[in-house]
Short mmCIF file of C-alpha atoms in Angstrom, two decimals:
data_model
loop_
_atom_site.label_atom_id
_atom_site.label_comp_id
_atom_site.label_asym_id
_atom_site.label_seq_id
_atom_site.Cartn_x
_atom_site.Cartn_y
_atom_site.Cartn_z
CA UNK U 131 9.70 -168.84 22.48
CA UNK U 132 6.36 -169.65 21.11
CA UNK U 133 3.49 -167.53 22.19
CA UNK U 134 0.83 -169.50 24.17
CA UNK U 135 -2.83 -169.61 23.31
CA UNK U 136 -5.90 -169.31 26.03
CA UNK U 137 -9.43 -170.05 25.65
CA UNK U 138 -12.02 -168.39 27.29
CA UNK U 139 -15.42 -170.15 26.84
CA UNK U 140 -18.44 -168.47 27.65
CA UNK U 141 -21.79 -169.34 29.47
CA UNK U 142 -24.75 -169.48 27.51
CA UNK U 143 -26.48 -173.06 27.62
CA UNK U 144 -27.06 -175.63 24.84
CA UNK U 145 -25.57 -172.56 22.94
CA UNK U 146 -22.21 -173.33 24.32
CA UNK U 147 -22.21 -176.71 21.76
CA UNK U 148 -20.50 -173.56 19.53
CA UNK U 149 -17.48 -173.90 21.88
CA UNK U 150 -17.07 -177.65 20.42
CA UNK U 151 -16.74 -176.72 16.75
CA UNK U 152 -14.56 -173.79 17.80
CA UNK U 153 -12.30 -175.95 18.80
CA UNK U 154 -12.78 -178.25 16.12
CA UNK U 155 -11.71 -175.63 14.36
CA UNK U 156 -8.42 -174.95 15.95
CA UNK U 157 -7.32 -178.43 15.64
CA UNK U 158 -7.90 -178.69 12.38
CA UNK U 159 -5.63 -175.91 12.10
CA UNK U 160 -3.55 -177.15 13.48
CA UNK U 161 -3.39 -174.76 16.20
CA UNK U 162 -2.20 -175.32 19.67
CA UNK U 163 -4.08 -174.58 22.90
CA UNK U 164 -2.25 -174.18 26.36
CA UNK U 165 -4.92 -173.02 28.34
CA UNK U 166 -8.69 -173.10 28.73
CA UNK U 167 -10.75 -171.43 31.69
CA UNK U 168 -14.85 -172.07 31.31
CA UNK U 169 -17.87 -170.95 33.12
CA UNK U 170 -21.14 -172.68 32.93
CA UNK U 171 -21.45 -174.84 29.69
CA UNK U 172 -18.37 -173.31 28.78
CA UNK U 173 -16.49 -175.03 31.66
CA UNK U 174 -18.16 -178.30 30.62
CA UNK U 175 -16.75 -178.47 27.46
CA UNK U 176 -13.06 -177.24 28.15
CA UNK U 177 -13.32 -179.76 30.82
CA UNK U 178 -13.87 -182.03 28.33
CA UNK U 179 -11.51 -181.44 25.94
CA UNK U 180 -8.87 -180.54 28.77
CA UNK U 181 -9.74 -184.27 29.76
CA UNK U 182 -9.03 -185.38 25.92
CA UNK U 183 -12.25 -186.15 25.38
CA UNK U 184 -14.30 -183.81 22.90
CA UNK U 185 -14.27 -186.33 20.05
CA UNK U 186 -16.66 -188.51 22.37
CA UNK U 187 -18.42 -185.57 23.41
CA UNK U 188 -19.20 -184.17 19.86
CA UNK U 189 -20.48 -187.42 18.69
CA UNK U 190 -22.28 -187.45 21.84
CA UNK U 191 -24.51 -184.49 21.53
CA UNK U 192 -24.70 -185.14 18.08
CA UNK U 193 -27.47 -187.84 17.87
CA UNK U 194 -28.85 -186.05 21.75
CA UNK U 195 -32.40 -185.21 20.31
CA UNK U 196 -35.53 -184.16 22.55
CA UNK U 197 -36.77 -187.15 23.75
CA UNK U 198 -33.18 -188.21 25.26
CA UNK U 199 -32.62 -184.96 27.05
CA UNK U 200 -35.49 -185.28 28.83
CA UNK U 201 -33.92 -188.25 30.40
CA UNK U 202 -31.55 -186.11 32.26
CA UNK U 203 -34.26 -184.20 33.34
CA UNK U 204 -34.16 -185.36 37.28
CA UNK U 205 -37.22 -183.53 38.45
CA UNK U 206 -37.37 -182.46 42.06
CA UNK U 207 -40.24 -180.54 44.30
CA UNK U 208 -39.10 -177.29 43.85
CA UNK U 209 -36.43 -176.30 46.92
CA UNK U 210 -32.79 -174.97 45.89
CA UNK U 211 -34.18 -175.84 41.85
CA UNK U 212 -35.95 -177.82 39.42
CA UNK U 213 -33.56 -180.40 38.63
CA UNK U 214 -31.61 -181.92 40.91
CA UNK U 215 -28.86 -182.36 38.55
CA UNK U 216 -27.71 -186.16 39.57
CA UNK U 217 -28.00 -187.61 36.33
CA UNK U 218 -25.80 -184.74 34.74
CA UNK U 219 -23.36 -185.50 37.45
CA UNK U 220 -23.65 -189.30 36.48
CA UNK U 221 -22.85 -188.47 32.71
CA UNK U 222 -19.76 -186.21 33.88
CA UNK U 223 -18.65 -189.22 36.13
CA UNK U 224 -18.90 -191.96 33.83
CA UNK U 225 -17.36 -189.54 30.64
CA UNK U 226 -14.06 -188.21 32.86
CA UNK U 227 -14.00 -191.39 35.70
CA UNK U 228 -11.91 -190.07 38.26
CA UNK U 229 -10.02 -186.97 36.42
CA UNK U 230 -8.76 -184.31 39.00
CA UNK U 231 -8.30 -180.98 37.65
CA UNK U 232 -4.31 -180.65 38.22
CA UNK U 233 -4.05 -184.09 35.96
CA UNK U 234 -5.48 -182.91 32.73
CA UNK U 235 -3.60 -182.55 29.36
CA UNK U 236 -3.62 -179.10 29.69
CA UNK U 237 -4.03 -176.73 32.18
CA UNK U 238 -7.69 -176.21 32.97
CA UNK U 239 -9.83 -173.42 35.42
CA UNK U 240 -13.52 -174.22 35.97
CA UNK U 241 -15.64 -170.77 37.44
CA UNK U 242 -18.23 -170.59 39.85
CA UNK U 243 -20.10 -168.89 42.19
CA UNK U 244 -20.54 -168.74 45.66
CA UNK U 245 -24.33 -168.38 45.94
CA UNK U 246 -24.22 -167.40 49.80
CA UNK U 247 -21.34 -164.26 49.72
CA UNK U 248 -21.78 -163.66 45.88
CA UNK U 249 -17.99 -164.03 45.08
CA UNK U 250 -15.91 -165.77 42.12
CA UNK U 251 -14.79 -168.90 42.81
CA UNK U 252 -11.89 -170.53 40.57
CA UNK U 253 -11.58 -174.41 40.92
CA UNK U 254 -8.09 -175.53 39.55
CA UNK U 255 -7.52 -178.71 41.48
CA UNK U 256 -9.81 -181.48 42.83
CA UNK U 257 -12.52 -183.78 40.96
CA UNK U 258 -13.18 -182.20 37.57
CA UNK U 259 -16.78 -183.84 37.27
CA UNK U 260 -17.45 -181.99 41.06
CA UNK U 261 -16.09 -178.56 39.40
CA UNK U 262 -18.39 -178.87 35.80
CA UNK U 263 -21.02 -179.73 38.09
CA UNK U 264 -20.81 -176.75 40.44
CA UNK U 265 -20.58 -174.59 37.44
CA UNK U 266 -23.49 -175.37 35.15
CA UNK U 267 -26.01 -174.97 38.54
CA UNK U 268 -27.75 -172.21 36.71
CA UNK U 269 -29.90 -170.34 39.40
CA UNK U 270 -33.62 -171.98 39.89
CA UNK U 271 -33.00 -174.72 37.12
CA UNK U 272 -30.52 -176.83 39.11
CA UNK U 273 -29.58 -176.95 42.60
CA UNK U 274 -26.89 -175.77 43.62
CA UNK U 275 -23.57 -178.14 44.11
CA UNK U 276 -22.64 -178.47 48.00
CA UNK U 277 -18.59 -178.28 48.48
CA UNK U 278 -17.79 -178.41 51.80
CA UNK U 279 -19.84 -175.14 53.26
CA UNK U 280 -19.98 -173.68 50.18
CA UNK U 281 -23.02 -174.04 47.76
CA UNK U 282 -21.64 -173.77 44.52
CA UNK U 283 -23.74 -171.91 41.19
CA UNK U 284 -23.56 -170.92 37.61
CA UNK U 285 -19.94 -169.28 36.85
CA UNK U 286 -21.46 -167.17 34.43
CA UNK U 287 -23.39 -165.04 37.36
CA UNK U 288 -19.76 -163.54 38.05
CA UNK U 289 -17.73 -163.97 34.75
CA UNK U 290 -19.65 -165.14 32.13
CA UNK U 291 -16.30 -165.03 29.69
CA UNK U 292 -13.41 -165.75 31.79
CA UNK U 293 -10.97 -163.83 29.90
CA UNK U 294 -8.90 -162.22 32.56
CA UNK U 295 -8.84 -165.83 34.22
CA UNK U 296 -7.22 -167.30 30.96
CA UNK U 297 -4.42 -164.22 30.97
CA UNK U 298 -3.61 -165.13 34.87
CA UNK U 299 -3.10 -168.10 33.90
CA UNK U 300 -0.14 -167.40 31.53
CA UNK U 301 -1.65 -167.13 28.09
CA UNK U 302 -0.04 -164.50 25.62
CA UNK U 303 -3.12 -164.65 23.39
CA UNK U 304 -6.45 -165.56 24.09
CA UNK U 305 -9.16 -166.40 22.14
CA UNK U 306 -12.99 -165.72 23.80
CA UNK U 307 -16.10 -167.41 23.00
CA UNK U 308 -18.98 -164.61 23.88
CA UNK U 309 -22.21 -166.96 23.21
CA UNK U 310 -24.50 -164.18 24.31
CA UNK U 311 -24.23 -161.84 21.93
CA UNK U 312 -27.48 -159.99 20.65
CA UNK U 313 -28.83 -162.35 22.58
CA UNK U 314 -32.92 -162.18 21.46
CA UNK U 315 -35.38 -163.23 24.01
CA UNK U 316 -37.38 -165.52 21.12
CA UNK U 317 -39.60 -168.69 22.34
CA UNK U 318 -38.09 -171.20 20.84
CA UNK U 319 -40.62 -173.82 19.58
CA UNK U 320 -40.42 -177.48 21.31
CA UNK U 321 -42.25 -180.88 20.90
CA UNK U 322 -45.45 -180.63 22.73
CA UNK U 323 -44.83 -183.65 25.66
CA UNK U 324 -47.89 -185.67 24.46
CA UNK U 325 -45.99 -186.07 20.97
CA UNK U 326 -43.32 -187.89 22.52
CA UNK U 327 -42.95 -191.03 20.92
CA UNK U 328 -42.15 -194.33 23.07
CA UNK U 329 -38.88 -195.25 22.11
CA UNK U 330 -35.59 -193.63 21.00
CA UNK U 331 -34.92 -193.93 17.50
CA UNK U 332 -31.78 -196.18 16.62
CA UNK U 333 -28.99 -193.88 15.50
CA UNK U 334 -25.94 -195.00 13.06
CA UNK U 335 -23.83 -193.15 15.42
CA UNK U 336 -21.71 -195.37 17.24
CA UNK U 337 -20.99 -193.50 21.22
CA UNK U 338 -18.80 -194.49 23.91
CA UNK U 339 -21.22 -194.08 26.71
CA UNK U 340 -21.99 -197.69 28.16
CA UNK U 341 -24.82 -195.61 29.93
CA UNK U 342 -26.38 -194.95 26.75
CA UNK U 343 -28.00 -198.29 26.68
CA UNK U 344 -29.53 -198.49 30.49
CA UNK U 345 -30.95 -194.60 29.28
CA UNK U 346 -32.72 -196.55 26.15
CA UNK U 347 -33.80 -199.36 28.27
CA UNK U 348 -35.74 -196.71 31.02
CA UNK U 349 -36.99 -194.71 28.62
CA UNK U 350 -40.35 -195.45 28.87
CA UNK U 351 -40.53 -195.56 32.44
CA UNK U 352 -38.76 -192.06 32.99
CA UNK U 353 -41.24 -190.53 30.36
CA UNK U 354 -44.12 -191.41 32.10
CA UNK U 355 -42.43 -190.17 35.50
CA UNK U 356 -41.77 -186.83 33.74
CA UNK U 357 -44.51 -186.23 31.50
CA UNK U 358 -46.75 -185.24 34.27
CA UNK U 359 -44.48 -182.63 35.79
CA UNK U 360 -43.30 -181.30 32.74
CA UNK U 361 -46.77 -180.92 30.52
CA UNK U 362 -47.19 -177.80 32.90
CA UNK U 363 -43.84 -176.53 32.17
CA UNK U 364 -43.93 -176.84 28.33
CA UNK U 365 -45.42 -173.90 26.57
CA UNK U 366 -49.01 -174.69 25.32
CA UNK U 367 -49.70 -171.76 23.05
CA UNK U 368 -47.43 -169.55 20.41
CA UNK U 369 -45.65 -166.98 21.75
CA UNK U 370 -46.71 -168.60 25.50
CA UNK U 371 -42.85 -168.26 28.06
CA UNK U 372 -42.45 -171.13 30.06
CA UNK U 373 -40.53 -171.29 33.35
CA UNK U 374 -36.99 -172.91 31.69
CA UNK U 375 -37.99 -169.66 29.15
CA UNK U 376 -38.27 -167.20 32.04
CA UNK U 377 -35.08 -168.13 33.79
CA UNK U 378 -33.33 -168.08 31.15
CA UNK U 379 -33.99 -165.17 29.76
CA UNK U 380 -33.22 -163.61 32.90
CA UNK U 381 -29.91 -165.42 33.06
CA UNK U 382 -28.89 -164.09 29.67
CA UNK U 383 -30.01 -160.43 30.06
CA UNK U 384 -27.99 -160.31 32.96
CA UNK U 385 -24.75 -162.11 31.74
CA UNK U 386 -24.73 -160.23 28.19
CA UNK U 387 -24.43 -157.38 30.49
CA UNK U 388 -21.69 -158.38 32.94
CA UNK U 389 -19.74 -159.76 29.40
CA UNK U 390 -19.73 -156.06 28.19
CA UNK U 391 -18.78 -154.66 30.75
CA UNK U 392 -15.85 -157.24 31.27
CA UNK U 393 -15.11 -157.33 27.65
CA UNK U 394 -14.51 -153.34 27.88
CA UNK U 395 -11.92 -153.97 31.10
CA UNK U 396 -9.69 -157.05 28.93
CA UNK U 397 -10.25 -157.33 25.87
CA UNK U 398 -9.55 -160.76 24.12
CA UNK U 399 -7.30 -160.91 21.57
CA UNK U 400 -9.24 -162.72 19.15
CA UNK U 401 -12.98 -162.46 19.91
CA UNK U 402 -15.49 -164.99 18.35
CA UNK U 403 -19.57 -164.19 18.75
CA UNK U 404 -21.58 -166.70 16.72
CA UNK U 405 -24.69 -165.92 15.83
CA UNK U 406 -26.71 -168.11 18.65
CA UNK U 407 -29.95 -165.94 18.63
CA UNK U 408 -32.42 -168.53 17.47
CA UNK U 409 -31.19 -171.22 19.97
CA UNK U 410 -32.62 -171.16 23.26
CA UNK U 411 -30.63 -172.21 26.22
CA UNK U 412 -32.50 -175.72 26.05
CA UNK U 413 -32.13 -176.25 22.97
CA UNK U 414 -29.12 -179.00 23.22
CA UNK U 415 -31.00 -181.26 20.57
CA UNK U 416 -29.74 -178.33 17.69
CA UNK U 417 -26.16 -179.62 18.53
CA UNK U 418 -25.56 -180.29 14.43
CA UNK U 419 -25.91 -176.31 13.78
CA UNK U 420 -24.96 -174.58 16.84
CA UNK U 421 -21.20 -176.20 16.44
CA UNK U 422 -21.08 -175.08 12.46
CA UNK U 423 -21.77 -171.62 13.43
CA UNK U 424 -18.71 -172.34 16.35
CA UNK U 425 -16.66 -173.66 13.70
CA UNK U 426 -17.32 -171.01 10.80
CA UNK U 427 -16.70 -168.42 13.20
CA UNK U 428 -13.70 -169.14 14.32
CA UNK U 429 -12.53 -170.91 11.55
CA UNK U 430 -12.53 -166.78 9.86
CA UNK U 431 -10.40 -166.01 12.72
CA UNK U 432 -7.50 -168.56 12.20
CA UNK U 433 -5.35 -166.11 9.79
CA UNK U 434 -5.26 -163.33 12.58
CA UNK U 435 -5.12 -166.33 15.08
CA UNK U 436 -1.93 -167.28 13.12
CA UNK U 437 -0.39 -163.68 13.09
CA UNK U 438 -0.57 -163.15 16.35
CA UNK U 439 0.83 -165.93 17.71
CA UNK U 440 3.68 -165.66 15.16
CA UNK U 441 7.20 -165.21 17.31
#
């Protein structure tokens, strides 16, 4: 009987676009995937693909510059978090409709956290757009997602690379994504707010988002909405941490040691750790180069890949 293969996707923010061209890279390959667990951006993209839909995705995040990310910036008064996170929740909706967890292509585990008693939670049935949700709510960026009396947070506070998840789960082999490796607490440089031009550029990329175009349309008026708030956000001098810096930082630190420690416990088979250090967590408009170092990395690793799930 053929050996089965596992993914375990890391945490790490607009880093996690890696996690696309490593799988990019296994389907080239021709390489088949049984399983996928995911915390944080890791569970958004093998929710994704477990929904069959990381072609749309990639082409997605492809043309996503600055300007358009800010439009999923919902800004709130400051209470559970910055963002409130709707708008990501509308993009999740409208990409996977209705998708429950248990009807997926192949079988899929989304990690979280349960802010209030501090314990793993594993989401393996219900509304997959509810589960990504509940585990991208990185701590003081976005509030936390409300299920039932539980408030819901970033999967990558307790296991930032689900590996042991994956194995539970049935997997023989299992290849892990670690996107926080050597992790370097750089400021990464961003557009200063007032450079923001007033439209979107027109991109040759065609998208199957319908929402795309009501985005385009609002542009303006969500810029001038956000421009306010966020001028005292962005970083106005070299070398000068913002808050989205701070956080972040803080995040990473603390998962890069939890993923260590974790990694020591179960070790992955195959372990891929692409070199992310110059990409910030925000930095989701660098999705061209973030998923060539995915795909280069673990496109290296197919000939063990291929040994070791020989019969």
């Amino acid at each position: 009987m053929a050996k089965k293969l596992g993914l375990a996707l890391g945490s790490g923010g607009a880093r996690g676009w890696a996690h696309i061209g490593a799988i990019k890279a296994l389907t080239k390959a021709q390489i088949p995937i049984d399983y996928v667990a995911g915390a944080s951006i890791g569970a958004f993209v093998g929710g994704v693909y477990a929904a069959g839909e990381i072609k749309t995705l990639e082409k997605f995040v492809r043309q996503l510059d600055w300007k358009m990310m800010l439009s999923y910036f919902d800004l709130v008064f400051p209470n559970q978090g910055l963002l409130d996170g709707n708008k990501i929740y509308n993009l999740l909706t409208e990409h996977i409709s209705q998708l429950q967890i248990e009807d997926a292509k192949i079988p899929f585990c989304c990690i979280a956290t349960d802010l209030l008693s501090g314990q793993e939670v594993r989401l393996r049935s219900g509304l997959m757009a509810d589960a990504i949700r509940a585990s991208i709510s990185m701590p003081g960026v976005f509030t936390p997602f409300r299920k039932n009396d539980l408030y819901l947070g970033d999967g990558g506070i307790v296991n930032p690379v689900p590996v042991n998840v994956v194995r539970e789960m049935g997997a023989d082999v299992i290849l892990a994504v670690n996107l926080n490796h050597n992790y370097l607490a750089e400021v990464v440089e961003n557009p200063d707010i007032t450079e923001i031009e007033e439209e979107i550029e027109e991109t040759e990329i065609e998208v199957n988002f319908a929402f795309l175009d009501s985005i385009r349309e609002n542009y303006n008026i969500l810029t001038q909405k956000l421009s306010s708030k966020l001028e005292q956000w962005m970083p106005q001098a070299d070398n000068q941490l913002n808050i989205f810096d701070i956080i972040g930082t803080t995040i990473n630190i603390m998962e890069q040691r939890v993923t260590k420690l974790n990694l020591e416990v179960d070790p992955p088979e195959v372990l891929i750790e692409p070199d992310l250090c110059k990409f910030g967590i925000f930095d989701f408009h660098q999705a061209d180069a973030i998923i060539e170092e995915g795909y280069q990395k673990t496109k290296r690793a197919i000939p063990k890949l291929r040994e070791l799930l020989a019969d």
